[in-house]
C-alpha positions as CSV (number, residue, x, y, z in Angstrom):
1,X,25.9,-14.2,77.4
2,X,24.9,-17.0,74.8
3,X,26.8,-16.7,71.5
4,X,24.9,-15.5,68.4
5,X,23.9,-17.6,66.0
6,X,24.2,-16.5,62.9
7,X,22.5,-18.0,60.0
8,X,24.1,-18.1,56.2
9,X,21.8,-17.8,53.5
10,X,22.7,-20.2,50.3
11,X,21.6,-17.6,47.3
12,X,19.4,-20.0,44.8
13,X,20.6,-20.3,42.2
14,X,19.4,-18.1,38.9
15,X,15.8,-19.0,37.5
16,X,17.3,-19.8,34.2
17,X,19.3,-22.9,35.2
18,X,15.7,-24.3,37.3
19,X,13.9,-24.0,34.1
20,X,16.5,-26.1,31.9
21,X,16.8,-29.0,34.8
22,X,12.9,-29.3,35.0
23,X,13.2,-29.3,30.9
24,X,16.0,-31.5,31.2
25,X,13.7,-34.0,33.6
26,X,10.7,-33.7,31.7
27,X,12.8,-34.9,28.2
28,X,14.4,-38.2,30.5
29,X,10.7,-38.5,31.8
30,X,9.3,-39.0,28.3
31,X,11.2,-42.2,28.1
32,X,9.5,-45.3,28.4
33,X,10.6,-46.8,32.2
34,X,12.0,-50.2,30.1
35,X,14.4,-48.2,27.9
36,X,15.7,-46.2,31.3
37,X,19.3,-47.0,32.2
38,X,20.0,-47.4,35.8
39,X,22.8,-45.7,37.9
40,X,25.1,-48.8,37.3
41,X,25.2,-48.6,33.3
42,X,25.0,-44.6,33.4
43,X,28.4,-45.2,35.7
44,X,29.7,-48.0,32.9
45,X,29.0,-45.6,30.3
46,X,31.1,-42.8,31.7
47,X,33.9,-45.1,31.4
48,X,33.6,-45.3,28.1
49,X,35.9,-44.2,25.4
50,X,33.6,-45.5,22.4
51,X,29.6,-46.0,23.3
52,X,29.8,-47.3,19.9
53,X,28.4,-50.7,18.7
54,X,29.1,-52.9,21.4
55,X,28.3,-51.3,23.9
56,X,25.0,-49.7,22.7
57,X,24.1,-53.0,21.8
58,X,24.3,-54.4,24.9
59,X,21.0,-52.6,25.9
60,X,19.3,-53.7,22.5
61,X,17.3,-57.1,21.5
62,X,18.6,-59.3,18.2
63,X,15.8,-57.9,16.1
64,X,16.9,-54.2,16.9
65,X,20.0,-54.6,16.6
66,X,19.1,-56.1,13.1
67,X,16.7,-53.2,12.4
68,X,19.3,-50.2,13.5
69,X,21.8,-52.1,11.6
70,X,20.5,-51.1,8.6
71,X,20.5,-48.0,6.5
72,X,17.7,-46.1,5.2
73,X,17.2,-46.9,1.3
74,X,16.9,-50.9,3.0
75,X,14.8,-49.7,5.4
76,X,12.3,-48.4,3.1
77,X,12.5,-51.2,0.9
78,X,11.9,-54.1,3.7
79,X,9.0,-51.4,4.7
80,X,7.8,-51.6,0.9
81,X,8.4,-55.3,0.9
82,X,6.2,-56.1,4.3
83,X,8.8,-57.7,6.0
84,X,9.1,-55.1,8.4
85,X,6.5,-53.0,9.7
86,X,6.7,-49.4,10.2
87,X,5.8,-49.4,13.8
88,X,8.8,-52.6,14.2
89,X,11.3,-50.0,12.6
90,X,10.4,-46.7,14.4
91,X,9.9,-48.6,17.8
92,X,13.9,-49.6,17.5
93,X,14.9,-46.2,16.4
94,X,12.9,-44.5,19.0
95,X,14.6,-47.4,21.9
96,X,18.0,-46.7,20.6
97,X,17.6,-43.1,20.0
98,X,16.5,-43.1,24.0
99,X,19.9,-45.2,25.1
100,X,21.7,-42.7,23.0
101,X,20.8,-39.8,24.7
102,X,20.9,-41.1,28.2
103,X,25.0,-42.2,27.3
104,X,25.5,-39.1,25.2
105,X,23.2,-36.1,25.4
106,X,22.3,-35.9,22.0
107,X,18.6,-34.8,22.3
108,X,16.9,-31.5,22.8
109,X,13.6,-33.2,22.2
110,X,11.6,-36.3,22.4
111,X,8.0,-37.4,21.0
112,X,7.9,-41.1,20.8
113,X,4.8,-41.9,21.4
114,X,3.7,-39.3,18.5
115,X,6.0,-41.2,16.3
116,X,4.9,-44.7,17.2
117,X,1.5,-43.5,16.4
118,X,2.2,-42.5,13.0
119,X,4.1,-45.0,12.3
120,X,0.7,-47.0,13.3
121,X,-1.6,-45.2,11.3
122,X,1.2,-45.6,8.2
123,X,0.8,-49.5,8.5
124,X,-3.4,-48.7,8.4
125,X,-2.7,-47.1,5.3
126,X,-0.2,-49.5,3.9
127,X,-2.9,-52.7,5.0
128,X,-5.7,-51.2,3.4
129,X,-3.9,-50.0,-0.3
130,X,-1.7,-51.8,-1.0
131,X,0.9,-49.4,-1.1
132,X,3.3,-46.9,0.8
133,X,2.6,-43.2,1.3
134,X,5.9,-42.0,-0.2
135,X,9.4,-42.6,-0.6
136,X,10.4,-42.5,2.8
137,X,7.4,-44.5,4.5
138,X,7.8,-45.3,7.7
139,X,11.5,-44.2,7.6
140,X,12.0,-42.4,11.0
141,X,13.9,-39.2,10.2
142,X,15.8,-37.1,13.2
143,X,15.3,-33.4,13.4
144,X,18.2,-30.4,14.0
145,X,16.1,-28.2,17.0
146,X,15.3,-25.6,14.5
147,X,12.6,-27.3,12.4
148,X,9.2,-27.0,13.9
149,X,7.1,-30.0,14.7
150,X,3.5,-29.3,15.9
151,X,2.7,-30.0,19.7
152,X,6.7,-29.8,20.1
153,X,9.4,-27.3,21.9
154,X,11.9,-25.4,19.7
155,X,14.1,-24.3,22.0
156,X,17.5,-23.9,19.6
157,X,18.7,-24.3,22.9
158,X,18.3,-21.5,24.7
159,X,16.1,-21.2,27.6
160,X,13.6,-18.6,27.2
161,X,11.9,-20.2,24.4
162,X,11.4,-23.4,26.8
163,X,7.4,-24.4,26.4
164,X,7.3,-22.5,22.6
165,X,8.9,-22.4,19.4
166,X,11.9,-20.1,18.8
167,X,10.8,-16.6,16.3
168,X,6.9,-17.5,16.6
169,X,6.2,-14.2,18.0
170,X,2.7,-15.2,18.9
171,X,2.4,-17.0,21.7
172,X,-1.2,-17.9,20.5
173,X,0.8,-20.5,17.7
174,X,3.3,-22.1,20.3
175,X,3.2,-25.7,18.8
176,X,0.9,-25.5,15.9
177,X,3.6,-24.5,13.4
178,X,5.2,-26.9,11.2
179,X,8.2,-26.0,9.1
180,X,7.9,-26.0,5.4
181,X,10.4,-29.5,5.1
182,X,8.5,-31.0,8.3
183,X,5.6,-30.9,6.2
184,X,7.3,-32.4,3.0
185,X,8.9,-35.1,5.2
186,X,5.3,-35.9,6.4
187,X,3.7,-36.0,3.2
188,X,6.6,-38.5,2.0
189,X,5.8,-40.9,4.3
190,X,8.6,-39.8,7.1
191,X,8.2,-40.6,10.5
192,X,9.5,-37.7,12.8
193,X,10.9,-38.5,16.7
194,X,13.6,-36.4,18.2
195,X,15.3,-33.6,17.6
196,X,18.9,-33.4,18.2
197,X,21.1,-31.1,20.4
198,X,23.0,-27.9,19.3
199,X,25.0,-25.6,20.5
200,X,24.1,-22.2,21.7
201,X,24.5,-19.2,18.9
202,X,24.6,-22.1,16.0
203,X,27.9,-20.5,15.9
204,X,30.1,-23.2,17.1
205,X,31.7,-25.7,15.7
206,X,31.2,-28.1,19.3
207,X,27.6,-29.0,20.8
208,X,27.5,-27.2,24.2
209,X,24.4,-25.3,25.8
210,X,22.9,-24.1,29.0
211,X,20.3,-26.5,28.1
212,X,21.5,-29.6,28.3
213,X,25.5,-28.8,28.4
214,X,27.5,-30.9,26.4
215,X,27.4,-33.5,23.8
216,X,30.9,-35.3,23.0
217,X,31.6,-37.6,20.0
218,X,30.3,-41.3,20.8
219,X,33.3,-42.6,19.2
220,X,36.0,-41.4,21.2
221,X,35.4,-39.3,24.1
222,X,37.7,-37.6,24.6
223,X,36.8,-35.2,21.5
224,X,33.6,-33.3,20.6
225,X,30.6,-34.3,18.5
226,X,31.1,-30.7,16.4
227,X,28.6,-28.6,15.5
228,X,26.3,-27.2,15.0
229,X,24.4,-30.1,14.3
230,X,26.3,-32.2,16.7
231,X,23.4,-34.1,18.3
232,X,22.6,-35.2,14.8
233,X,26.4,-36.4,14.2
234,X,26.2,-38.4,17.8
235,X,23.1,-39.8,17.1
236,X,23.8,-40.9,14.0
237,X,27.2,-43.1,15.3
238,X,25.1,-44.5,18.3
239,X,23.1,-45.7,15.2
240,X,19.7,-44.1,17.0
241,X,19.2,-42.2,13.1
242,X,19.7,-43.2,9.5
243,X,18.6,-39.9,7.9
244,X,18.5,-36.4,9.4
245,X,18.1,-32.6,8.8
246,X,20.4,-30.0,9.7
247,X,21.6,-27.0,8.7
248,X,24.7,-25.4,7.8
249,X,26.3,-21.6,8.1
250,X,30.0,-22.5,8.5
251,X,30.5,-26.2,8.5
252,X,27.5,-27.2,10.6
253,X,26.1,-30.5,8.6
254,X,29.6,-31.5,7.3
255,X,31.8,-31.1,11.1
256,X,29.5,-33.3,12.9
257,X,29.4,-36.0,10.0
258,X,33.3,-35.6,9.6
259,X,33.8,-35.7,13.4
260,X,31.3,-38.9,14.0
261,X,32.1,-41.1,10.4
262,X,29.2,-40.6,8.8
263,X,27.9,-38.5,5.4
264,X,26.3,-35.4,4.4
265,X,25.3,-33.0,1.7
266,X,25.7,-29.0,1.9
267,X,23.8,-27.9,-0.5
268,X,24.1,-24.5,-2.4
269,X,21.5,-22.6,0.0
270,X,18.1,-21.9,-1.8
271,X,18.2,-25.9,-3.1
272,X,15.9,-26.6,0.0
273,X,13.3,-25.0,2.0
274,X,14.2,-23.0,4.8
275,X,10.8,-21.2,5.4
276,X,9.3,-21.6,9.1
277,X,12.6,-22.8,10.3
278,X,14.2,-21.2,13.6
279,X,17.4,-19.8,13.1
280,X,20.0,-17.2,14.4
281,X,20.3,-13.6,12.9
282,X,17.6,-14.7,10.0
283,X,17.9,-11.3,8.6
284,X,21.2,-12.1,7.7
285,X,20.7,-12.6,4.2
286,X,24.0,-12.5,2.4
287,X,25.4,-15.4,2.6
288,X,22.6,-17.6,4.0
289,X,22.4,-20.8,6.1
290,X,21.0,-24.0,4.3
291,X,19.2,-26.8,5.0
292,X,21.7,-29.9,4.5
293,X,21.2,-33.6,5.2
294,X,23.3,-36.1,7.3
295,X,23.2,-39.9,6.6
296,X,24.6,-43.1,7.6
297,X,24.9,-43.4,3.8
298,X,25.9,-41.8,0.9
299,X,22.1,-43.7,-0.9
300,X,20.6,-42.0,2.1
301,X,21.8,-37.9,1.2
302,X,20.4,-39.3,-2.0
303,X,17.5,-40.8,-1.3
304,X,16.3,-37.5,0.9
305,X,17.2,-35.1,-1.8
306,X,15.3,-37.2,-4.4
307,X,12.3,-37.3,-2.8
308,X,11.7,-33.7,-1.5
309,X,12.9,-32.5,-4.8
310,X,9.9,-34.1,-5.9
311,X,7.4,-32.0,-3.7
312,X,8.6,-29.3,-5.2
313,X,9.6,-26.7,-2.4
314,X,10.2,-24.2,-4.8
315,X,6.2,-23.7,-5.2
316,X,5.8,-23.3,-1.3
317,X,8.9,-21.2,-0.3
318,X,10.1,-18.2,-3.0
319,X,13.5,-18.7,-1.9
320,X,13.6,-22.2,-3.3
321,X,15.3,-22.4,-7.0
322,X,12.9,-24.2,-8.9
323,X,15.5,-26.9,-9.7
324,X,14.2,-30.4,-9.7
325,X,16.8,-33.6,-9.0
326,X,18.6,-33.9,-12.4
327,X,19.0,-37.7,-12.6
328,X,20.7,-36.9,-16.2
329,X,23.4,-35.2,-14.3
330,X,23.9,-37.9,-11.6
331,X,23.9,-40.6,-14.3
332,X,26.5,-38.4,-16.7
333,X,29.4,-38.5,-14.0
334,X,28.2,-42.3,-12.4
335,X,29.0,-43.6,-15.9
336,X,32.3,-42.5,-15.9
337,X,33.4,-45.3,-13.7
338,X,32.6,-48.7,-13.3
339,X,30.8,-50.0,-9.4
340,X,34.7,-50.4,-7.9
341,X,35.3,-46.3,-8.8
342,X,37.8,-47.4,-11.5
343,X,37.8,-45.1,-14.8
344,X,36.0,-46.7,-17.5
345,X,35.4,-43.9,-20.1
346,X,37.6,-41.6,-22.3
347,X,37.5,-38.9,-19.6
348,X,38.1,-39.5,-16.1
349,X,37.5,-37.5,-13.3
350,X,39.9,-34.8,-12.6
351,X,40.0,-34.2,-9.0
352,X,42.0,-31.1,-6.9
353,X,43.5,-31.7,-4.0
354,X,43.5,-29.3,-1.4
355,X,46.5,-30.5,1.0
356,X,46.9,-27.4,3.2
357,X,45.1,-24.1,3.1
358,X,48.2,-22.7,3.8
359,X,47.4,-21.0,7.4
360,X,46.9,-23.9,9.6
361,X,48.7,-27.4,8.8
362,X,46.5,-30.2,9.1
363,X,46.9,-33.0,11.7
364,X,48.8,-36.3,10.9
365,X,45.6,-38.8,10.2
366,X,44.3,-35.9,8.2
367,X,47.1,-35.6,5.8
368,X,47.3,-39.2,5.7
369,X,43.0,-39.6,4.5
370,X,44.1,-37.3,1.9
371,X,46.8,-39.6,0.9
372,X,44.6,-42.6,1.1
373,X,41.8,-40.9,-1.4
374,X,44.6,-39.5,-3.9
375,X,46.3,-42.4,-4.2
376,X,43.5,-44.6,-4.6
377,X,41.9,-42.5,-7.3
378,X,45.2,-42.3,-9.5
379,X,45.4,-45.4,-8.8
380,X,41.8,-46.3,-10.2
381,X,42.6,-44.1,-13.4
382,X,41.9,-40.9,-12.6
383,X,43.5,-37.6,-12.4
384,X,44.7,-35.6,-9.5
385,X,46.2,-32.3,-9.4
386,X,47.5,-30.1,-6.6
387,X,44.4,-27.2,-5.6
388,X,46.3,-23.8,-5.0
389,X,43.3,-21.6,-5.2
390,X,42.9,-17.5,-3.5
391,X,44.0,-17.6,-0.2
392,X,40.9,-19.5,1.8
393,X,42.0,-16.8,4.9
394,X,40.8,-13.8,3.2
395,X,37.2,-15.9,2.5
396,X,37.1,-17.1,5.9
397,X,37.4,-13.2,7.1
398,X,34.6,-12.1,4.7
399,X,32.5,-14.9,6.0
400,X,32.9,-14.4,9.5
401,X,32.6,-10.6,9.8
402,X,28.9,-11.3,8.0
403,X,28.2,-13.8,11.0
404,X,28.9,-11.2,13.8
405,X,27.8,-8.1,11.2
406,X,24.4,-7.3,13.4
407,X,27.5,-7.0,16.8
408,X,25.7,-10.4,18.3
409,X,22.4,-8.1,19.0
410,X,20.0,-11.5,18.0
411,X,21.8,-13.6,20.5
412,X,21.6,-11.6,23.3
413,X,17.5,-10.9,21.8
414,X,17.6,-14.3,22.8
415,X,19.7,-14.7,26.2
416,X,17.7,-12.2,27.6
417,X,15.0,-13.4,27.4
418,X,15.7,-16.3,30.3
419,X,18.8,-14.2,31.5
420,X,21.0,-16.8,30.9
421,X,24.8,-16.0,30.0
422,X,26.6,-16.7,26.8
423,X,28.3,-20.3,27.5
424,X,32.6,-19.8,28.6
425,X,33.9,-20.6,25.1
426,X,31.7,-17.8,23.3
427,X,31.8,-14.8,25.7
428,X,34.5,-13.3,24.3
429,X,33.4,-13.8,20.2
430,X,30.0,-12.8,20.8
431,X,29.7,-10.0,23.3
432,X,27.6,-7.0,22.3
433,X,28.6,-4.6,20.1
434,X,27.8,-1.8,17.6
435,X,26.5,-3.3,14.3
436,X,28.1,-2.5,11.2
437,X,26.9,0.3,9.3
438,X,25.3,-0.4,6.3
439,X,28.2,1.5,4.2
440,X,30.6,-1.5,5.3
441,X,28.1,-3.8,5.0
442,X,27.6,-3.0,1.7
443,X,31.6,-3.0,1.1
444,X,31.6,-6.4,2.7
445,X,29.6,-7.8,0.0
446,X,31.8,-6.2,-2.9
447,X,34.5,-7.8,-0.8
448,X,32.6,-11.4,-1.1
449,X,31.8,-11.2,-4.6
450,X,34.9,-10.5,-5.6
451,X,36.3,-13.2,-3.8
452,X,33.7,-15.1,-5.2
453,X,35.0,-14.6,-8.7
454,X,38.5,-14.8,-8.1
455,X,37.7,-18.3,-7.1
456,X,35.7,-19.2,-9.9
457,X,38.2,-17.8,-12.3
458,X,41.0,-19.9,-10.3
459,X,38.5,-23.5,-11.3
460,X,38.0,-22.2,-14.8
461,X,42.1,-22.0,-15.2
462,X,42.5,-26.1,-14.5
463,X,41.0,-26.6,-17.9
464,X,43.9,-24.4,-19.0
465,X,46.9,-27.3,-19.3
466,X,44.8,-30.1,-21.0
467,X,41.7,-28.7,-21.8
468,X,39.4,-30.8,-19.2
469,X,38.2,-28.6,-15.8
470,X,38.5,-29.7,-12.2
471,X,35.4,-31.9,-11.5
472,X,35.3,-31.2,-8.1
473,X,37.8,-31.3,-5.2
474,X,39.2,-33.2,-2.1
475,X,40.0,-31.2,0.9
476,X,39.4,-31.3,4.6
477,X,36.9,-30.6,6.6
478,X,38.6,-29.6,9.5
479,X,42.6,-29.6,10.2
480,X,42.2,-32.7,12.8
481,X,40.1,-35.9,13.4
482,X,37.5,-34.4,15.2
483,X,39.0,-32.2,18.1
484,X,39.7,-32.0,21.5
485,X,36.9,-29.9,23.5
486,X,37.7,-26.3,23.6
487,X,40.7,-26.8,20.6
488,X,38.7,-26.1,17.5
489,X,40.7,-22.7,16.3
490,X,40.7,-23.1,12.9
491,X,37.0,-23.2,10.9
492,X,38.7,-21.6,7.1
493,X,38.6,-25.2,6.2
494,X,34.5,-25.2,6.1
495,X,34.0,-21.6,6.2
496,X,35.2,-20.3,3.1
497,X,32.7,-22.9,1.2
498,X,29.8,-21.2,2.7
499,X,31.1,-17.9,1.2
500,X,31.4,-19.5,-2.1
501,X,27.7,-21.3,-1.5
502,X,29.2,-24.8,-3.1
503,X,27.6,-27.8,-2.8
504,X,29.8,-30.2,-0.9
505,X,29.4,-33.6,0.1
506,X,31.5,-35.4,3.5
507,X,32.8,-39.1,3.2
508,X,34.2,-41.1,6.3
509,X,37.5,-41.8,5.4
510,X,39.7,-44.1,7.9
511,X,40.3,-43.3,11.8
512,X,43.2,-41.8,13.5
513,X,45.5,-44.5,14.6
514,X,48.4,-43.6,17.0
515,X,50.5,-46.3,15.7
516,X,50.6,-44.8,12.4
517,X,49.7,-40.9,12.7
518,X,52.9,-39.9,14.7
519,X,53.9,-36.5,15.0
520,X,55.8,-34.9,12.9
521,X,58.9,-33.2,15.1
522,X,60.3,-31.7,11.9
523,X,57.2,-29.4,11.0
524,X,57.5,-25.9,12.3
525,X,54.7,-24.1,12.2
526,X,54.4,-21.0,9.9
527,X,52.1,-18.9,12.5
528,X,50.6,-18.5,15.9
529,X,47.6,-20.2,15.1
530,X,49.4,-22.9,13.3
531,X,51.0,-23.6,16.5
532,X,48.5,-23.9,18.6
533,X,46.7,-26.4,16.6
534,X,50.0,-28.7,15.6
535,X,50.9,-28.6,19.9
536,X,47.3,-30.0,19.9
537,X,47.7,-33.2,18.7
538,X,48.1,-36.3,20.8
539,X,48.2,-39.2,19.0
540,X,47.2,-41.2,22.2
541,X,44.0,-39.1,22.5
542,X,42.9,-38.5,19.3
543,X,42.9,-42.1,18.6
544,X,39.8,-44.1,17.0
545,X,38.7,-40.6,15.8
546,X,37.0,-40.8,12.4
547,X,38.8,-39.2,9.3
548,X,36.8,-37.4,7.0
549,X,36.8,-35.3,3.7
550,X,34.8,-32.9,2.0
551,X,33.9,-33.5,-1.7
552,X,33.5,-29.8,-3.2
553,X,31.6,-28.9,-6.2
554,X,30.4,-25.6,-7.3
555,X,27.0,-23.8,-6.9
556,X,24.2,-26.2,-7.2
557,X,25.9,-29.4,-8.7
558,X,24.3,-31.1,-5.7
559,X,23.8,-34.4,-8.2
560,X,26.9,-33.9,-9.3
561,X,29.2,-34.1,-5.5
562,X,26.8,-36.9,-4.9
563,X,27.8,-39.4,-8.2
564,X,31.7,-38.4,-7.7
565,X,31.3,-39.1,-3.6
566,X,29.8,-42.7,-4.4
567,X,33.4,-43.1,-7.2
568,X,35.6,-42.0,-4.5
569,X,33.9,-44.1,-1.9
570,X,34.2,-47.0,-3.7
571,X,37.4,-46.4,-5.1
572,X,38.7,-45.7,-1.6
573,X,37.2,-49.3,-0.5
574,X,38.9,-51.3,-3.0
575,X,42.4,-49.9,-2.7
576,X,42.0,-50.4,0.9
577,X,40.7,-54.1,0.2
578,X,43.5,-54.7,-1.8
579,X,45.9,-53.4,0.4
580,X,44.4,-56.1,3.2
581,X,44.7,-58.7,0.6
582,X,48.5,-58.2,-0.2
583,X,49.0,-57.8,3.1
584,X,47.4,-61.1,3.8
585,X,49.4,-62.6,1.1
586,X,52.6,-62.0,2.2
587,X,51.6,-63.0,6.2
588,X,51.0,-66.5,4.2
589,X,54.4,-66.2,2.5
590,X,56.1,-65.2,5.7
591,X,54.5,-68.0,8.0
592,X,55.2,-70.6,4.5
């Protein structure tokens, strides 16, 4: 009797995951067919440690290169000056932006030809008056994938809102809504392109969905990109963006721009719009996200804020302060140092120092950036003092039991509506539960504000010893250089800012260099936590990733964090020229 043959079925797999591949196809098929890499550099790329310069370059022409070389306030001035066009500049974003996804996953969405045909019509308008739109004409500006843009996807990344827009309820508006700073970037002259990938929740401090998966840090590979506006960091260091939107809740515009060695601004929330934006938990209203702006310049975080200030968001959206860019303030603390950052009035800047929040050490390279900025501003005659503030622990506990208060009911709202699963790394943190009752909601805020005032009586107390206050102050933004992938424990650092609503700026730093940033066998860690982050570190691994610091104000001295970053910036760069110099000079004495 002939054997049986018995057939095994292969299950399909779950609709969720076909929808985000034929999303995932349709993004790749919106690039033009000459900016497609083939299967040989895709292979080369995944090689790579750093996609950066170089070898991005390599798929660029000279005048690209040229064009993408530059940052946004030249931009808009050769734009302003005719000698480049606006469709020359947004053609060479929009190429670059396209190698940089295909190397790095950065992108969640992609309109080119929409942006190429503004930046058309801008040229029209420029030909026939004589003069630009706005401030930011023809400047091509990347979006976070919660700002609406009208005939596009806002997915946030999660699947079920594939083919609409993320809290339009009516299916009838899919792609006809435009976010309040979409519309101010327009009417300024912006050119919109891409938006950039995020990771699932918001809630993350890497860029990893069920979207597109994961986005890692262009200049070293072996770590992540941050989040939550990772895509925007990536981007950014492939040099496919100048000037960007994101948004912050926890760290979310300062760890991607600390992770990929660029800048941004956190500014107190309410400073700009936030109305018609996508966003997780929304009703969440405590301590709210805010819209914050990453740069490959510190003239670019200012050059944004400038020029939506000037639209006035504050008549559009009721949760905008009506607080227009105070260039009185910016020039007050500019003047108190010459262009090389050293003092040159009666009162220097007085700077704290945050060295270790006292629960989790930070890395090697980090301790040493702090070093580096200290020294360089004591050195360029201004004061530095220690920062021993209320314990950042107890504000990072406040802040995170408001992010999980509603028991992570919006984020499965979301999840089911695909059936897709919470990602591995967030199962655990955000699996469903009870909300909290409003009586311990209610104590939580008491809980915050008191914080909140403990803190700001700590900053009052520095003008206590020689009657000047702490300007602002240096800390980190994160306890390493980036991280390694699935190694981000510790988010106090970032997290206790956004309970205190300051306005914080991040500055690029140095790198981590494994000749220099050895470990340190003596320290012994003072906690569990503490340990797991100091056994992180490799210095082989984290090597070549950018070092970063946050500049911290208080609540809305956005100008303010701004004019001290540019001091410590250019401080920072001439101690580190003169350090190259001396140590040129004695090479010549040596070799004499």
């Amino acid at each position: 009797m002939p054997s049986e043959v018995v057939t095994m079925r292969v299950p399909s797999p779950p609709s969720w995951m076909a929808r985000a591949a034929a999303k995932r196809a349709d993004t790749l098929n919106k690039i033009p067919p000459e900016w497609r890499l083939g299967p040989a550099d895709l292979a080369e790329a995944e090689k790579q440690k750093d996609l950066t310069g170089p070898f991005i370059q390599q798929f660029l022409d000279a005048d690209e290169i040229s064009i993408v070389s530059n940052d946004s306030v030249q931009l808009v001035e050769d734009i302003k000056a005719a000698k480049l066009s606006a469709v020359q500049v947004t053609s060479a974003f929009c190429k670059t932006a396209a190698i940089a996804h295909q190397i790095s996953n950065c992108l969640h969405e992609i309109f080119f030809d929409q942006a190429i045909e503004r930046a058309a019509w801008l040229d029209a308008q420029f030909a026939k008056n004589g003069s630009t739109v706005g401030p930011l004409h023809g400047l091509p500006i990347s979006l976070k994938d919660q700002f609406h843009v009208k005939g596009v996807d806002t997915t946030m990344g999660y699947i079920g809102w594939i083919g609409s827009n993320l809290g339009i309820s009516d299916p009838q508006q899919a792609h006809k809504v435009e976010s309040q700073i979409t519309t101010e970037l327009l009417s300024l002259g912006a050119v919109l392109y891409c938006k950039t990938s995020l990771p699932q929740t918001l809630l993350f401090g890497e860029t990893k969905n069920n979207l597109i998966g994961e986005t890692l840090n262009p200049n070293n590979r072996n770590l992540s990109c941050g989040g939550s506006s990772g895509g925007e960091g990536a981007l950014q260091a492939l040099r496919g963006s100048t000037l960007g939107i994101g948004t912050d809740i926890g760290g979310s515009v300062r760890i991607p721009a600390a992770f990929n060695g660029i800048y941004s601004l956190k500014p107190t929330p309410e400073r700009l719009s936030y109305r018609g934006a996508a966003n997780n938990n929304p009703g969440e209203n405590t301590y709210r996200s805010t819209v914050g702006i990453l740069s490959t310049s510190l003239e670019g975080l200012d050059l944004l804020l400038r020029a939506d200030l000037s639209t006035k968001p504050w008549l559009r959206d009721p949760a905008v302060v009506p607080i227009p860019f105070r260039d009185d303030v910016a020039r007050e603390y500019e003047l108190r140092a010459n262009p090389d950052g050293t003092a040159n009035s009666a009162v220097p800047l007085k700077l704290g120092v945050l060295w270790t929040d006292g629960a989790v050490q930070p890395h090697p390279p980090i301790t040493r950036g702090l070093k580096i900025v200290a020294e360089a501003m004591r050195s360029a005659g201004h004061k530095i003092v220690d920062w021993n503030p209320p314990v950042h622990a107890v504000g990072k506990d406040i802040h995170l039991a408001f992010l999980k208060a509603d028991g992570a009911h919006d984020i499965h709202s979301q999840l089911d509506l695909s059936g897709e699963p919470l990602i591995p790394e967030l199962q655990e943190t955000f699996q469903l539960r009870e909300p909290m009752n409003l009586l311990e909601c209610q104590d939580l805020t008491l809980q915050g504000l008191q914080y909140e005032a403990e803190y700001s009586d700590y900053w009052n107390s520095t003008a206590e010893e020689d009657g000047q206050i702490v300007d602002a102050v240096i800390m980190p933004v994160a306890p390493h250089a980036a991280v390694v992938p699935g190694k981000y424990y510790h988010t106090a650092y970032t997290e206790v800012i956004n309970l205190l609503n300051y306005s914080v700026v991040v500055i690029p730093v140095t790198k981590a260099d494994k000749l220099v940033d050895k470990v340190d066998s003596s320290y012994q860690p003072s906690n569990d936590l503490d340990r797991m982050n100091w056994e992180a570190y490799d210095p082989e691994i984290y090597d070549g990733g950018p070092v970063s610091l946050q500049i911290v104000g208080r609540k809305f001295e956005e100008e303010k964090v701004l004019s001290i970053a540019k001091i410590v910036a250019s401080a920072t760069r001439m101690a580190r020229a003169k350090a190259t110099a001396a140590k040129t000079d004695s090479r010549i004495i040596r070799d004499a």
